[in-house]
Tab-separated table of C-alpha atoms in Angstrom:
chain	number	residue	atom	x	y	z
D	7	UNK	CA	19.633	88.780	-83.559
D	8	UNK	CA	16.076	87.741	-82.107
D	9	UNK	CA	16.452	83.657	-81.681
D	10	UNK	CA	13.233	82.407	-83.928
D	11	UNK	CA	11.680	79.264	-82.915
D	12	UNK	CA	12.080	76.491	-85.512
D	13	UNK	CA	9.575	74.487	-87.107
D	14	UNK	CA	8.397	71.654	-84.667
D	15	UNK	CA	6.798	68.315	-85.274
D	16	UNK	CA	3.170	67.439	-84.092
D	17	UNK	CA	2.788	67.307	-80.036
D	18	UNK	CA	2.806	63.274	-80.033
D	19	UNK	CA	1.281	62.199	-76.371
D	20	UNK	CA	2.514	59.204	-74.682
D	21	UNK	CA	-0.198	57.887	-72.550
D	22	UNK	CA	0.131	53.752	-72.292
D	23	UNK	CA	-2.227	51.583	-70.467
D	24	UNK	CA	-0.143	51.661	-67.040
D	25	UNK	CA	-0.393	55.607	-66.928
D	26	UNK	CA	-4.235	55.575	-67.404
D	27	UNK	CA	-4.393	52.226	-65.276
D	28	UNK	CA	-2.601	54.157	-62.150
D	29	UNK	CA	-4.556	57.452	-63.012
D	30	UNK	CA	-7.681	55.507	-62.511
D	31	UNK	CA	-6.577	53.945	-59.224
D	32	UNK	CA	-4.967	57.349	-57.908
D	33	UNK	CA	-8.042	58.251	-55.834
D	34	UNK	CA	-8.104	54.954	-54.040
D	35	UNK	CA	-4.459	55.193	-53.157
D	36	UNK	CA	-5.061	58.550	-51.803
D	37	UNK	CA	-7.578	57.332	-49.341
D	38	UNK	CA	-4.733	55.302	-47.615
D	39	UNK	CA	-2.210	58.039	-48.072
D	40	UNK	CA	-0.765	60.925	-45.394
D	41	UNK	CA	1.904	62.390	-47.366
D	42	UNK	CA	2.033	62.701	-51.472
D	43	UNK	CA	5.613	63.324	-52.419
D	44	UNK	CA	5.413	64.808	-55.553
D	45	UNK	CA	8.901	64.627	-58.038
D	46	UNK	CA	9.653	67.424	-60.402
D	47	UNK	CA	12.614	68.313	-62.758
D	48	UNK	CA	14.273	71.569	-62.082
D	49	UNK	CA	15.121	72.225	-65.495
D	50	UNK	CA	11.333	72.171	-66.489
D	51	UNK	CA	9.913	73.423	-63.187
D	52	UNK	CA	6.563	74.330	-64.562
D	53	UNK	CA	5.959	71.804	-67.392
D	54	UNK	CA	6.813	68.928	-64.909
D	55	UNK	CA	3.737	69.852	-62.969
D	56	UNK	CA	0.715	67.744	-64.225
D	57	UNK	CA	-2.377	69.928	-63.909
D	58	UNK	CA	-4.197	66.361	-63.510
D	59	UNK	CA	-2.531	65.944	-60.326
D	60	UNK	CA	-3.477	69.211	-59.039
D	61	UNK	CA	-6.952	68.689	-59.598
D	62	UNK	CA	-6.816	65.348	-57.931
D	63	UNK	CA	-4.570	66.567	-54.926
D	64	UNK	CA	-6.898	69.305	-54.491
D	65	UNK	CA	-9.947	67.462	-53.631
D	66	UNK	CA	-7.636	64.959	-51.839
D	67	UNK	CA	-6.626	67.506	-49.121
D	68	UNK	CA	-10.030	69.153	-49.061
D	69	UNK	CA	-11.925	65.524	-48.196
D	70	UNK	CA	-9.826	62.546	-47.723
D	71	UNK	CA	-11.623	59.298	-48.393
D	72	UNK	CA	-11.740	56.202	-45.981
D	73	UNK	CA	-12.067	58.501	-42.963
D	74	UNK	CA	-8.146	57.848	-42.424
D	75	UNK	CA	-7.109	59.804	-39.358
D	76	UNK	CA	-3.955	61.690	-39.271
D	77	UNK	CA	-1.893	64.156	-41.746
D	78	UNK	CA	-2.899	65.183	-45.152
D	79	UNK	CA	0.525	66.825	-46.273
D	80	UNK	CA	1.991	67.555	-50.017
D	81	UNK	CA	5.909	67.599	-50.249
D	82	UNK	CA	7.098	68.759	-53.893
D	83	UNK	CA	10.611	67.729	-54.854
D	84	UNK	CA	12.589	69.444	-57.449
D	85	UNK	CA	15.132	67.030	-58.637
D	86	UNK	CA	18.497	67.358	-60.522
D	87	UNK	CA	18.621	71.056	-59.140
D	88	UNK	CA	22.599	70.669	-59.939
D	89	UNK	CA	21.342	71.081	-63.438
D	90	UNK	CA	19.991	74.632	-63.018
D	91	UNK	CA	22.065	77.629	-61.992
D	92	UNK	CA	21.807	78.286	-58.239
D	93	UNK	CA	21.019	81.942	-58.409
D	94	UNK	CA	17.319	81.153	-59.432
D	95	UNK	CA	16.611	78.576	-56.501
D	96	UNK	CA	15.569	80.974	-54.109
D	97	UNK	CA	13.226	83.810	-55.956
D	98	UNK	CA	11.870	80.895	-57.646
D	99	UNK	CA	10.699	79.076	-54.627
D	100	UNK	CA	9.358	82.170	-52.773
D	101	UNK	CA	7.396	82.747	-56.131
D	102	UNK	CA	5.970	79.621	-56.430
D	103	UNK	CA	4.796	79.923	-52.623
D	104	UNK	CA	2.620	83.068	-53.677
D	105	UNK	CA	0.764	80.131	-55.779
D	106	UNK	CA	0.892	77.123	-53.827
D	107	UNK	CA	1.104	76.315	-49.909
D	108	UNK	CA	3.116	72.913	-50.215
D	109	UNK	CA	6.443	72.351	-49.015
D	110	UNK	CA	9.035	72.741	-51.582
D	111	UNK	CA	12.507	71.127	-51.354
D	112	UNK	CA	15.344	71.102	-53.802
D	113	UNK	CA	17.170	67.907	-54.313
D	114	UNK	CA	19.978	66.180	-56.300
D	115	UNK	CA	18.974	62.674	-55.403
D	116	UNK	CA	21.509	60.996	-58.137
D	117	UNK	CA	24.131	62.309	-55.770
D	118	UNK	CA	22.075	61.784	-52.427
D	119	UNK	CA	21.927	65.811	-51.731
D	120	UNK	CA	19.554	67.110	-49.622
D	121	UNK	CA	17.950	63.721	-48.914
D	122	UNK	CA	18.600	64.571	-45.194
D	123	UNK	CA	16.214	68.013	-45.386
D	124	UNK	CA	13.453	65.684	-46.970
D	125	UNK	CA	14.152	62.643	-44.392
D	126	UNK	CA	13.830	65.163	-41.540
D	127	UNK	CA	10.671	66.768	-42.827
D	128	UNK	CA	9.076	63.268	-43.206
D	129	UNK	CA	10.170	62.118	-39.972
D	130	UNK	CA	8.950	65.367	-38.294
D	131	UNK	CA	5.465	64.474	-39.693
D	132	UNK	CA	5.441	61.322	-38.666
D	133	UNK	CA	6.344	62.150	-34.869
D	134	UNK	CA	3.558	65.127	-34.730
D	135	UNK	CA	0.751	62.695	-35.604
D	136	UNK	CA	2.632	59.664	-33.665
D	137	UNK	CA	-0.347	59.527	-31.454
D	138	UNK	CA	-2.981	59.357	-34.420
D	139	UNK	CA	-1.477	56.954	-36.547
D	140	UNK	CA	0.861	53.794	-36.013
D	141	UNK	CA	2.883	54.679	-39.319
D	142	UNK	CA	3.133	57.257	-42.072
D	143	UNK	CA	2.068	56.215	-45.562
D	144	UNK	CA	3.724	58.273	-48.159
D	145	UNK	CA	2.802	58.013	-51.942
D	146	UNK	CA	5.229	59.211	-54.836
D	147	UNK	CA	3.929	60.653	-57.731
D	148	UNK	CA	5.071	62.807	-60.585
D	149	UNK	CA	6.205	62.702	-64.368
D	150	UNK	CA	8.142	60.004	-65.725
D	151	UNK	CA	11.872	59.958	-65.369
D	152	UNK	CA	12.003	62.935	-62.534
D	153	UNK	CA	13.972	60.642	-60.339
D	154	UNK	CA	11.049	59.144	-58.231
D	155	UNK	CA	12.760	55.645	-57.707
D	156	UNK	CA	16.056	57.213	-56.815
D	157	UNK	CA	14.366	59.722	-54.286
D	158	UNK	CA	13.185	56.639	-52.648
D	159	UNK	CA	16.310	54.616	-52.513
D	160	UNK	CA	18.153	57.226	-50.720
D	161	UNK	CA	15.400	58.166	-48.092
D	162	UNK	CA	15.563	54.520	-47.371
D	163	UNK	CA	19.562	54.876	-46.714
D	164	UNK	CA	18.697	57.645	-44.337
D	165	UNK	CA	16.267	55.888	-42.321
D	166	UNK	CA	17.238	52.010	-42.046
D	167	UNK	CA	20.413	51.091	-41.124
D	168	UNK	CA	22.146	48.893	-43.780
D	169	UNK	CA	19.579	49.403	-46.094
D	170	UNK	CA	20.597	49.002	-50.042
D	171	UNK	CA	20.428	51.998	-51.923
D	172	UNK	CA	19.038	49.978	-55.140
D	173	UNK	CA	15.855	48.711	-53.460
D	174	UNK	CA	14.163	50.021	-56.859
D	175	UNK	CA	15.463	50.006	-60.006
D	176	UNK	CA	16.147	53.089	-61.948
D	177	UNK	CA	17.142	53.828	-65.690
D	178	UNK	CA	17.916	57.019	-67.637
D	179	UNK	CA	14.883	56.144	-69.884
D	180	UNK	CA	11.317	56.564	-69.245
D	181	UNK	CA	9.001	54.137	-68.463
D	182	UNK	CA	11.108	51.625	-65.986
D	183	UNK	CA	8.212	51.761	-63.342
D	184	UNK	CA	5.292	50.584	-64.862
D	185	UNK	CA	3.070	49.596	-61.879
D	186	UNK	CA	2.656	50.772	-58.425
D	187	UNK	CA	5.003	48.930	-55.979
D	188	UNK	CA	4.637	47.068	-53.032
D	189	UNK	CA	4.216	49.033	-49.862
D	190	UNK	CA	8.331	49.860	-48.906
D	191	UNK	CA	9.719	50.875	-45.531
D	192	UNK	CA	11.680	53.887	-45.492
D	193	UNK	CA	12.011	54.410	-41.856
D	194	UNK	CA	12.420	52.283	-38.825
D	195	UNK	CA	11.846	55.014	-35.917
D	196	UNK	CA	9.342	56.767	-36.854
D	197	UNK	CA	7.885	53.999	-39.021
D	198	UNK	CA	7.166	55.271	-42.499
D	199	UNK	CA	6.085	53.358	-45.548
D	200	UNK	CA	6.049	54.125	-49.221
D	201	UNK	CA	4.665	53.403	-52.564
D	202	UNK	CA	6.448	54.115	-55.656
D	203	UNK	CA	3.887	54.880	-58.976
D	204	UNK	CA	4.923	54.819	-62.594
D	205	UNK	CA	5.316	58.150	-64.052
D	206	UNK	CA	2.435	59.603	-65.483
D	207	UNK	CA	2.051	62.051	-68.558
D	208	UNK	CA	-0.877	64.165	-69.610
D	209	UNK	CA	-3.108	62.112	-71.738
D	210	UNK	CA	-3.465	65.064	-74.176
D	211	UNK	CA	-0.628	67.780	-74.856
D	212	UNK	CA	-2.793	70.424	-76.316
D	213	UNK	CA	-2.814	72.070	-79.994
D	214	UNK	CA	-0.731	74.373	-81.639
D	215	UNK	CA	3.027	75.606	-81.254
D	216	UNK	CA	2.561	75.698	-77.454
D	217	UNK	CA	1.710	72.092	-77.477
D	218	UNK	CA	4.582	71.036	-79.775
D	219	UNK	CA	7.062	72.827	-77.703
D	220	UNK	CA	5.629	71.327	-74.412
D	221	UNK	CA	6.458	67.872	-75.770
D	222	UNK	CA	9.527	68.944	-77.176
D	223	UNK	CA	10.907	70.047	-73.743
D	224	UNK	CA	9.446	67.013	-72.181
D	225	UNK	CA	11.363	64.697	-74.504
D	226	UNK	CA	14.901	66.685	-74.104
D	227	UNK	CA	14.790	65.721	-70.191
D	228	UNK	CA	13.771	62.033	-71.239
D	229	UNK	CA	10.203	62.194	-69.817
D	230	UNK	CA	8.788	60.627	-73.093
D	231	UNK	CA	9.622	57.687	-75.034
D	232	UNK	CA	12.625	58.672	-77.017
D	233	UNK	CA	11.442	57.195	-80.682
D	234	UNK	CA	8.443	60.035	-80.650
D	235	UNK	CA	11.082	62.503	-81.753
D	236	UNK	CA	14.441	62.560	-83.634
D	237	UNK	CA	17.345	64.187	-82.630
D	238	UNK	CA	17.776	67.089	-85.121
D	239	UNK	CA	14.208	68.190	-84.141
D	240	UNK	CA	15.524	68.261	-80.360
D	241	UNK	CA	18.543	69.797	-81.385
D	242	UNK	CA	16.891	72.625	-83.286
D	243	UNK	CA	14.722	73.470	-80.290
D	244	UNK	CA	17.537	73.137	-78.186
D	245	UNK	CA	19.892	75.487	-80.261
D	246	UNK	CA	16.859	78.071	-80.086
D	247	UNK	CA	16.321	78.042	-76.238
D	248	UNK	CA	20.300	78.381	-75.556
D	249	UNK	CA	20.070	81.535	-77.909
D	250	UNK	CA	17.220	82.442	-75.990
D	251	UNK	CA	18.562	82.349	-72.650
D	252	UNK	CA	21.776	84.198	-73.366
D	253	UNK	CA	21.951	85.757	-77.097
D	254	UNK	CA	24.694	87.712	-75.959
D	255	UNK	CA	26.932	84.954	-75.347
D	256	UNK	CA	25.454	81.715	-75.765
D	257	UNK	CA	27.285	78.512	-74.542
D	258	UNK	CA	27.810	76.428	-77.490
D	259	UNK	CA	30.720	78.147	-79.324
D	260	UNK	CA	33.354	76.418	-77.371
D	261	UNK	CA	31.930	73.115	-78.598
D	262	UNK	CA	32.744	74.070	-82.236
D	263	UNK	CA	36.333	75.545	-81.867
D	264	UNK	CA	39.467	73.819	-82.042
D	265	UNK	CA	41.556	75.485	-79.585
D	266	UNK	CA	44.618	72.993	-80.336
D	267	UNK	CA	44.638	74.199	-84.109
D	268	UNK	CA	43.807	77.771	-83.166
D	269	UNK	CA	40.776	77.756	-85.039
D	270	UNK	CA	38.532	80.914	-84.501
D	271	UNK	CA	35.557	80.574	-82.146
D	272	UNK	CA	32.127	79.492	-84.354
D	273	UNK	CA	30.151	82.828	-83.596
D	274	UNK	CA	26.196	83.051	-82.720
D	275	UNK	CA	24.200	81.189	-85.421
D	276	UNK	CA	20.416	80.344	-85.600
D	277	UNK	CA	20.878	77.844	-88.345
D	278	UNK	CA	20.693	74.399	-87.120
D	279	UNK	CA	21.869	73.120	-90.358
D	280	UNK	CA	24.806	75.115	-90.518
D	281	UNK	CA	25.458	74.613	-86.849
D	282	UNK	CA	25.020	70.508	-87.038
D	283	UNK	CA	27.576	70.436	-89.664
D	284	UNK	CA	30.287	72.371	-88.169
D	285	UNK	CA	29.447	70.216	-85.057
D	286	UNK	CA	30.042	66.878	-86.901
D	287	UNK	CA	33.404	68.522	-88.762
D	288	UNK	CA	34.476	69.286	-85.188
D	289	UNK	CA	33.788	65.672	-84.077
D	290	UNK	CA	34.836	64.155	-87.042
D	291	UNK	CA	31.307	62.599	-87.870
D	292	UNK	CA	31.616	61.996	-91.586
D	293	UNK	CA	29.516	59.319	-93.766
D	294	UNK	CA	31.044	57.908	-96.704
D	295	UNK	CA	32.261	60.553	-99.200
D	296	UNK	CA	32.913	63.046	-96.490
D	297	UNK	CA	28.979	63.879	-96.087
D	298	UNK	CA	28.182	65.601	-92.651
D	299	UNK	CA	26.507	62.961	-90.222
D	300	UNK	CA	24.276	65.612	-88.746
D	301	UNK	CA	21.820	62.999	-86.865
D	302	UNK	CA	24.973	61.663	-85.080
D	303	UNK	CA	26.205	65.399	-84.110
D	304	UNK	CA	22.482	66.084	-83.043
D	305	UNK	CA	22.338	63.349	-81.089
D	306	UNK	CA	25.783	64.383	-79.529
D	307	UNK	CA	24.489	67.735	-79.029
D	308	UNK	CA	21.209	66.579	-76.916
D	309	UNK	CA	23.367	64.558	-75.019
D	310	UNK	CA	25.876	67.453	-73.956
D	311	UNK	CA	23.264	69.331	-72.820
D	312	UNK	CA	21.642	66.782	-70.803
D	313	UNK	CA	24.720	65.581	-69.002
D	314	UNK	CA	27.184	68.819	-68.661
D	315	UNK	CA	24.462	71.457	-67.402
D	316	UNK	CA	25.746	71.262	-63.757
D	317	UNK	CA	29.378	72.275	-65.263
D	318	UNK	CA	28.883	74.863	-68.320
D	319	UNK	CA	28.619	78.483	-67.315
D	320	UNK	CA	25.074	80.018	-68.275
D	321	UNK	CA	24.003	76.778	-69.974
D	322	UNK	CA	21.078	76.957	-67.750
D	323	UNK	CA	20.297	80.722	-68.373
D	324	UNK	CA	21.128	84.232	-66.822
D	325	UNK	CA	19.570	86.613	-64.589
D	326	UNK	CA	18.874	88.827	-67.378
D	327	UNK	CA	17.139	86.291	-69.908
D	328	UNK	CA	15.744	83.345	-67.770
D	329	UNK	CA	16.332	80.153	-65.982
D	330	UNK	CA	16.054	76.751	-67.253
D	331	UNK	CA	13.787	75.678	-70.178
D	332	UNK	CA	10.529	77.089	-68.696
D	333	UNK	CA	11.287	80.770	-67.185
D	334	UNK	CA	11.931	82.973	-70.092
D	335	UNK	CA	11.257	86.538	-68.484
D	336	UNK	CA	8.364	88.578	-69.563
D	337	UNK	CA	9.147	91.835	-68.517
D	338	UNK	CA	5.993	93.188	-67.217
D	339	UNK	CA	6.465	93.467	-63.449
D	340	UNK	CA	3.714	92.167	-61.099
D	341	UNK	CA	1.166	94.422	-59.587
D	342	UNK	CA	2.973	94.258	-56.290
D	343	UNK	CA	6.165	93.099	-54.232
D	344	UNK	CA	5.986	89.857	-52.636
D	345	UNK	CA	5.340	90.461	-48.781
D	346	UNK	CA	6.916	87.107	-47.360
D	347	UNK	CA	9.603	84.862	-47.440
D	348	UNK	CA	9.625	81.197	-47.287
D	349	UNK	CA	12.562	78.617	-46.410
D	350	UNK	CA	14.287	77.031	-49.012
D	351	UNK	CA	16.003	73.778	-48.676
D	352	UNK	CA	19.404	73.724	-50.222
D	353	UNK	CA	22.154	71.476	-49.361
D	354	UNK	CA	23.486	73.582	-46.599
D	355	UNK	CA	23.906	77.051	-44.995
D	356	UNK	CA	27.041	77.599	-47.296
D	357	UNK	CA	25.178	76.565	-50.391
D	358	UNK	CA	22.567	79.156	-49.583
D	359	UNK	CA	25.300	81.513	-49.044
D	360	UNK	CA	27.033	80.968	-52.043
D	361	UNK	CA	23.808	81.262	-54.329
D	362	UNK	CA	23.336	84.803	-52.688
D	363	UNK	CA	26.884	85.797	-53.142
D	364	UNK	CA	26.278	84.683	-56.903
D	365	UNK	CA	23.136	86.587	-57.567
D	366	UNK	CA	24.747	89.794	-55.767
D	367	UNK	CA	27.906	89.406	-58.482
D	368	UNK	CA	25.033	89.302	-61.220
D	369	UNK	CA	23.618	92.467	-59.899
D	370	UNK	CA	20.269	91.359	-60.018
D	371	UNK	CA	18.240	91.743	-56.677
D	372	UNK	CA	16.236	88.790	-55.322
D	373	UNK	CA	13.128	91.038	-55.328
D	374	UNK	CA	13.133	91.669	-59.044
D	375	UNK	CA	14.222	87.924	-59.684
D	376	UNK	CA	11.064	86.937	-57.506
D	377	UNK	CA	8.817	89.435	-59.890
D	378	UNK	CA	9.909	88.136	-62.806
D	379	UNK	CA	9.706	84.346	-61.679
D	380	UNK	CA	5.891	85.484	-60.789
D	381	UNK	CA	5.116	86.612	-63.894
D	382	UNK	CA	6.130	83.441	-65.383
D	383	UNK	CA	4.148	81.295	-62.972
D	384	UNK	CA	0.911	83.360	-63.397
D	385	UNK	CA	1.062	82.639	-67.265
D	386	UNK	CA	1.706	78.995	-67.145
D	387	UNK	CA	-1.085	78.341	-64.451
D	388	UNK	CA	-3.345	80.304	-66.794
D	389	UNK	CA	-2.590	77.854	-69.769
D	390	UNK	CA	-2.436	75.069	-67.411
D	391	UNK	CA	-6.094	75.623	-66.760
D	392	UNK	CA	-6.961	76.091	-70.697
D	393	UNK	CA	-5.365	73.033	-71.253
D	394	UNK	CA	-7.451	70.912	-69.170
D	395	UNK	CA	-10.512	71.810	-70.990
D	396	UNK	CA	-8.747	71.203	-74.375
D	397	UNK	CA	-9.639	67.682	-75.407
D	398	UNK	CA	-7.805	65.427	-78.203
D	399	UNK	CA	-9.917	63.906	-81.199
D	400	UNK	CA	-9.187	60.256	-79.451
D	401	UNK	CA	-10.868	61.680	-76.577
D	402	UNK	CA	-13.779	62.868	-78.462
D	403	UNK	CA	-14.381	59.781	-79.933
D	404	UNK	CA	-13.741	57.702	-76.674
D	405	UNK	CA	-16.335	59.453	-75.045
D	406	UNK	CA	-18.764	59.644	-78.000
D	407	UNK	CA	-18.216	55.675	-77.739
D	408	UNK	CA	-19.091	55.501	-73.845
D	409	UNK	CA	-22.105	57.093	-74.340
D	410	UNK	CA	-23.275	55.002	-77.046
D	411	UNK	CA	-22.544	52.099	-74.812
D	412	UNK	CA	-24.112	53.792	-71.930
D	413	UNK	CA	-27.329	54.763	-74.365
D	414	UNK	CA	-27.663	51.063	-75.331
D	415	UNK	CA	-27.199	49.830	-71.755
D	416	UNK	CA	-30.359	52.249	-70.589
D	417	UNK	CA	-32.432	50.925	-73.743
D	418	UNK	CA	-31.734	47.389	-72.640
D	419	UNK	CA	-32.990	47.970	-68.954
D	420	UNK	CA	-36.057	50.016	-70.164
D	421	UNK	CA	-36.924	46.739	-72.414
D	422	UNK	CA	-36.099	44.435	-69.710
D	423	UNK	CA	-38.268	46.535	-67.213
D	424	UNK	CA	-41.340	46.628	-69.978
D	425	UNK	CA	-41.276	42.876	-70.057
D	426	UNK	CA	-41.246	42.570	-66.109
């Protein structure tokens, strides 16, 4: 059975005023920045890339304003790596390095994992440029709810003896940080300061099914305001993705069985209505009159995925079908094999060996996985360029209003000039 994409709601954009204000002020902030630390979500390794950031940061790296001496470095942190299968980390990082030259580090900031690698990288930069600068300035950016504040809290614990690990407030919901923070000390020796920023979404997610799918994926990881989607819509898409990632053995049947009663395991299904009814029965979610409470069942299903991905086998995909919510394989191989490797920052040498052993057991080589990741990344980057050229109706009206105001202002100046 081939999984079918369910009907999805319109792609609601979420771009409140504090995001627009930060985007407007970003060039000025960059003029005083040595290192940009961009946080992304490992479950959406490509969708959590903000194309607007890419454009601004590329300009910053080429020609930073303000004449500030010192480094111009960019570090991308893929957070929540415990929620994706380990076998994909190394080949994904190698494929990504073919398209970007920034440093990439994988972390689980909530548990403090790999913070040592990130701390060491920042202190190495500061010491390398110690004669040029008095201190290192780090600006943290990223989409909402990818763990920016949590990362900074743990870095403070590494860099400052006795520092509190909750200096910045965090929340499971997006939008906790709504303004650029005051400068905060991250490390005493060498001296490193950081600025936290509000999570910033794209002002427009595009048109058509791709835009709708993009919006639902972002909502699934709680990077958009929760009220924009109902849980049954999210559950329908999640069921589709789980079926797509492993159609031979999707991970949800065990949720729907009752081992104590020896009830048979529920089989594969692409019917969200059938799935939620069985799940509601399994969980005892019934409304008066014995009606299935499918809304409650849908919420439970989505929250199960958000919280259990680290424990459930194959929940994040398989080498045969894909990795995370973004990387569904296109089986056309790239024209050439990758000819270089890049270091990948897992928790330890032992963790890297464990991931390699897992791939060996699965019978898929790093090179083959790298080809697959490379194809997916190329396709995503091409679509991101197209997205930047798409404009929403709201943006069109805004531009028309600005142009009309500019024409009126020009006419006013001309009249004043004639009178003079």
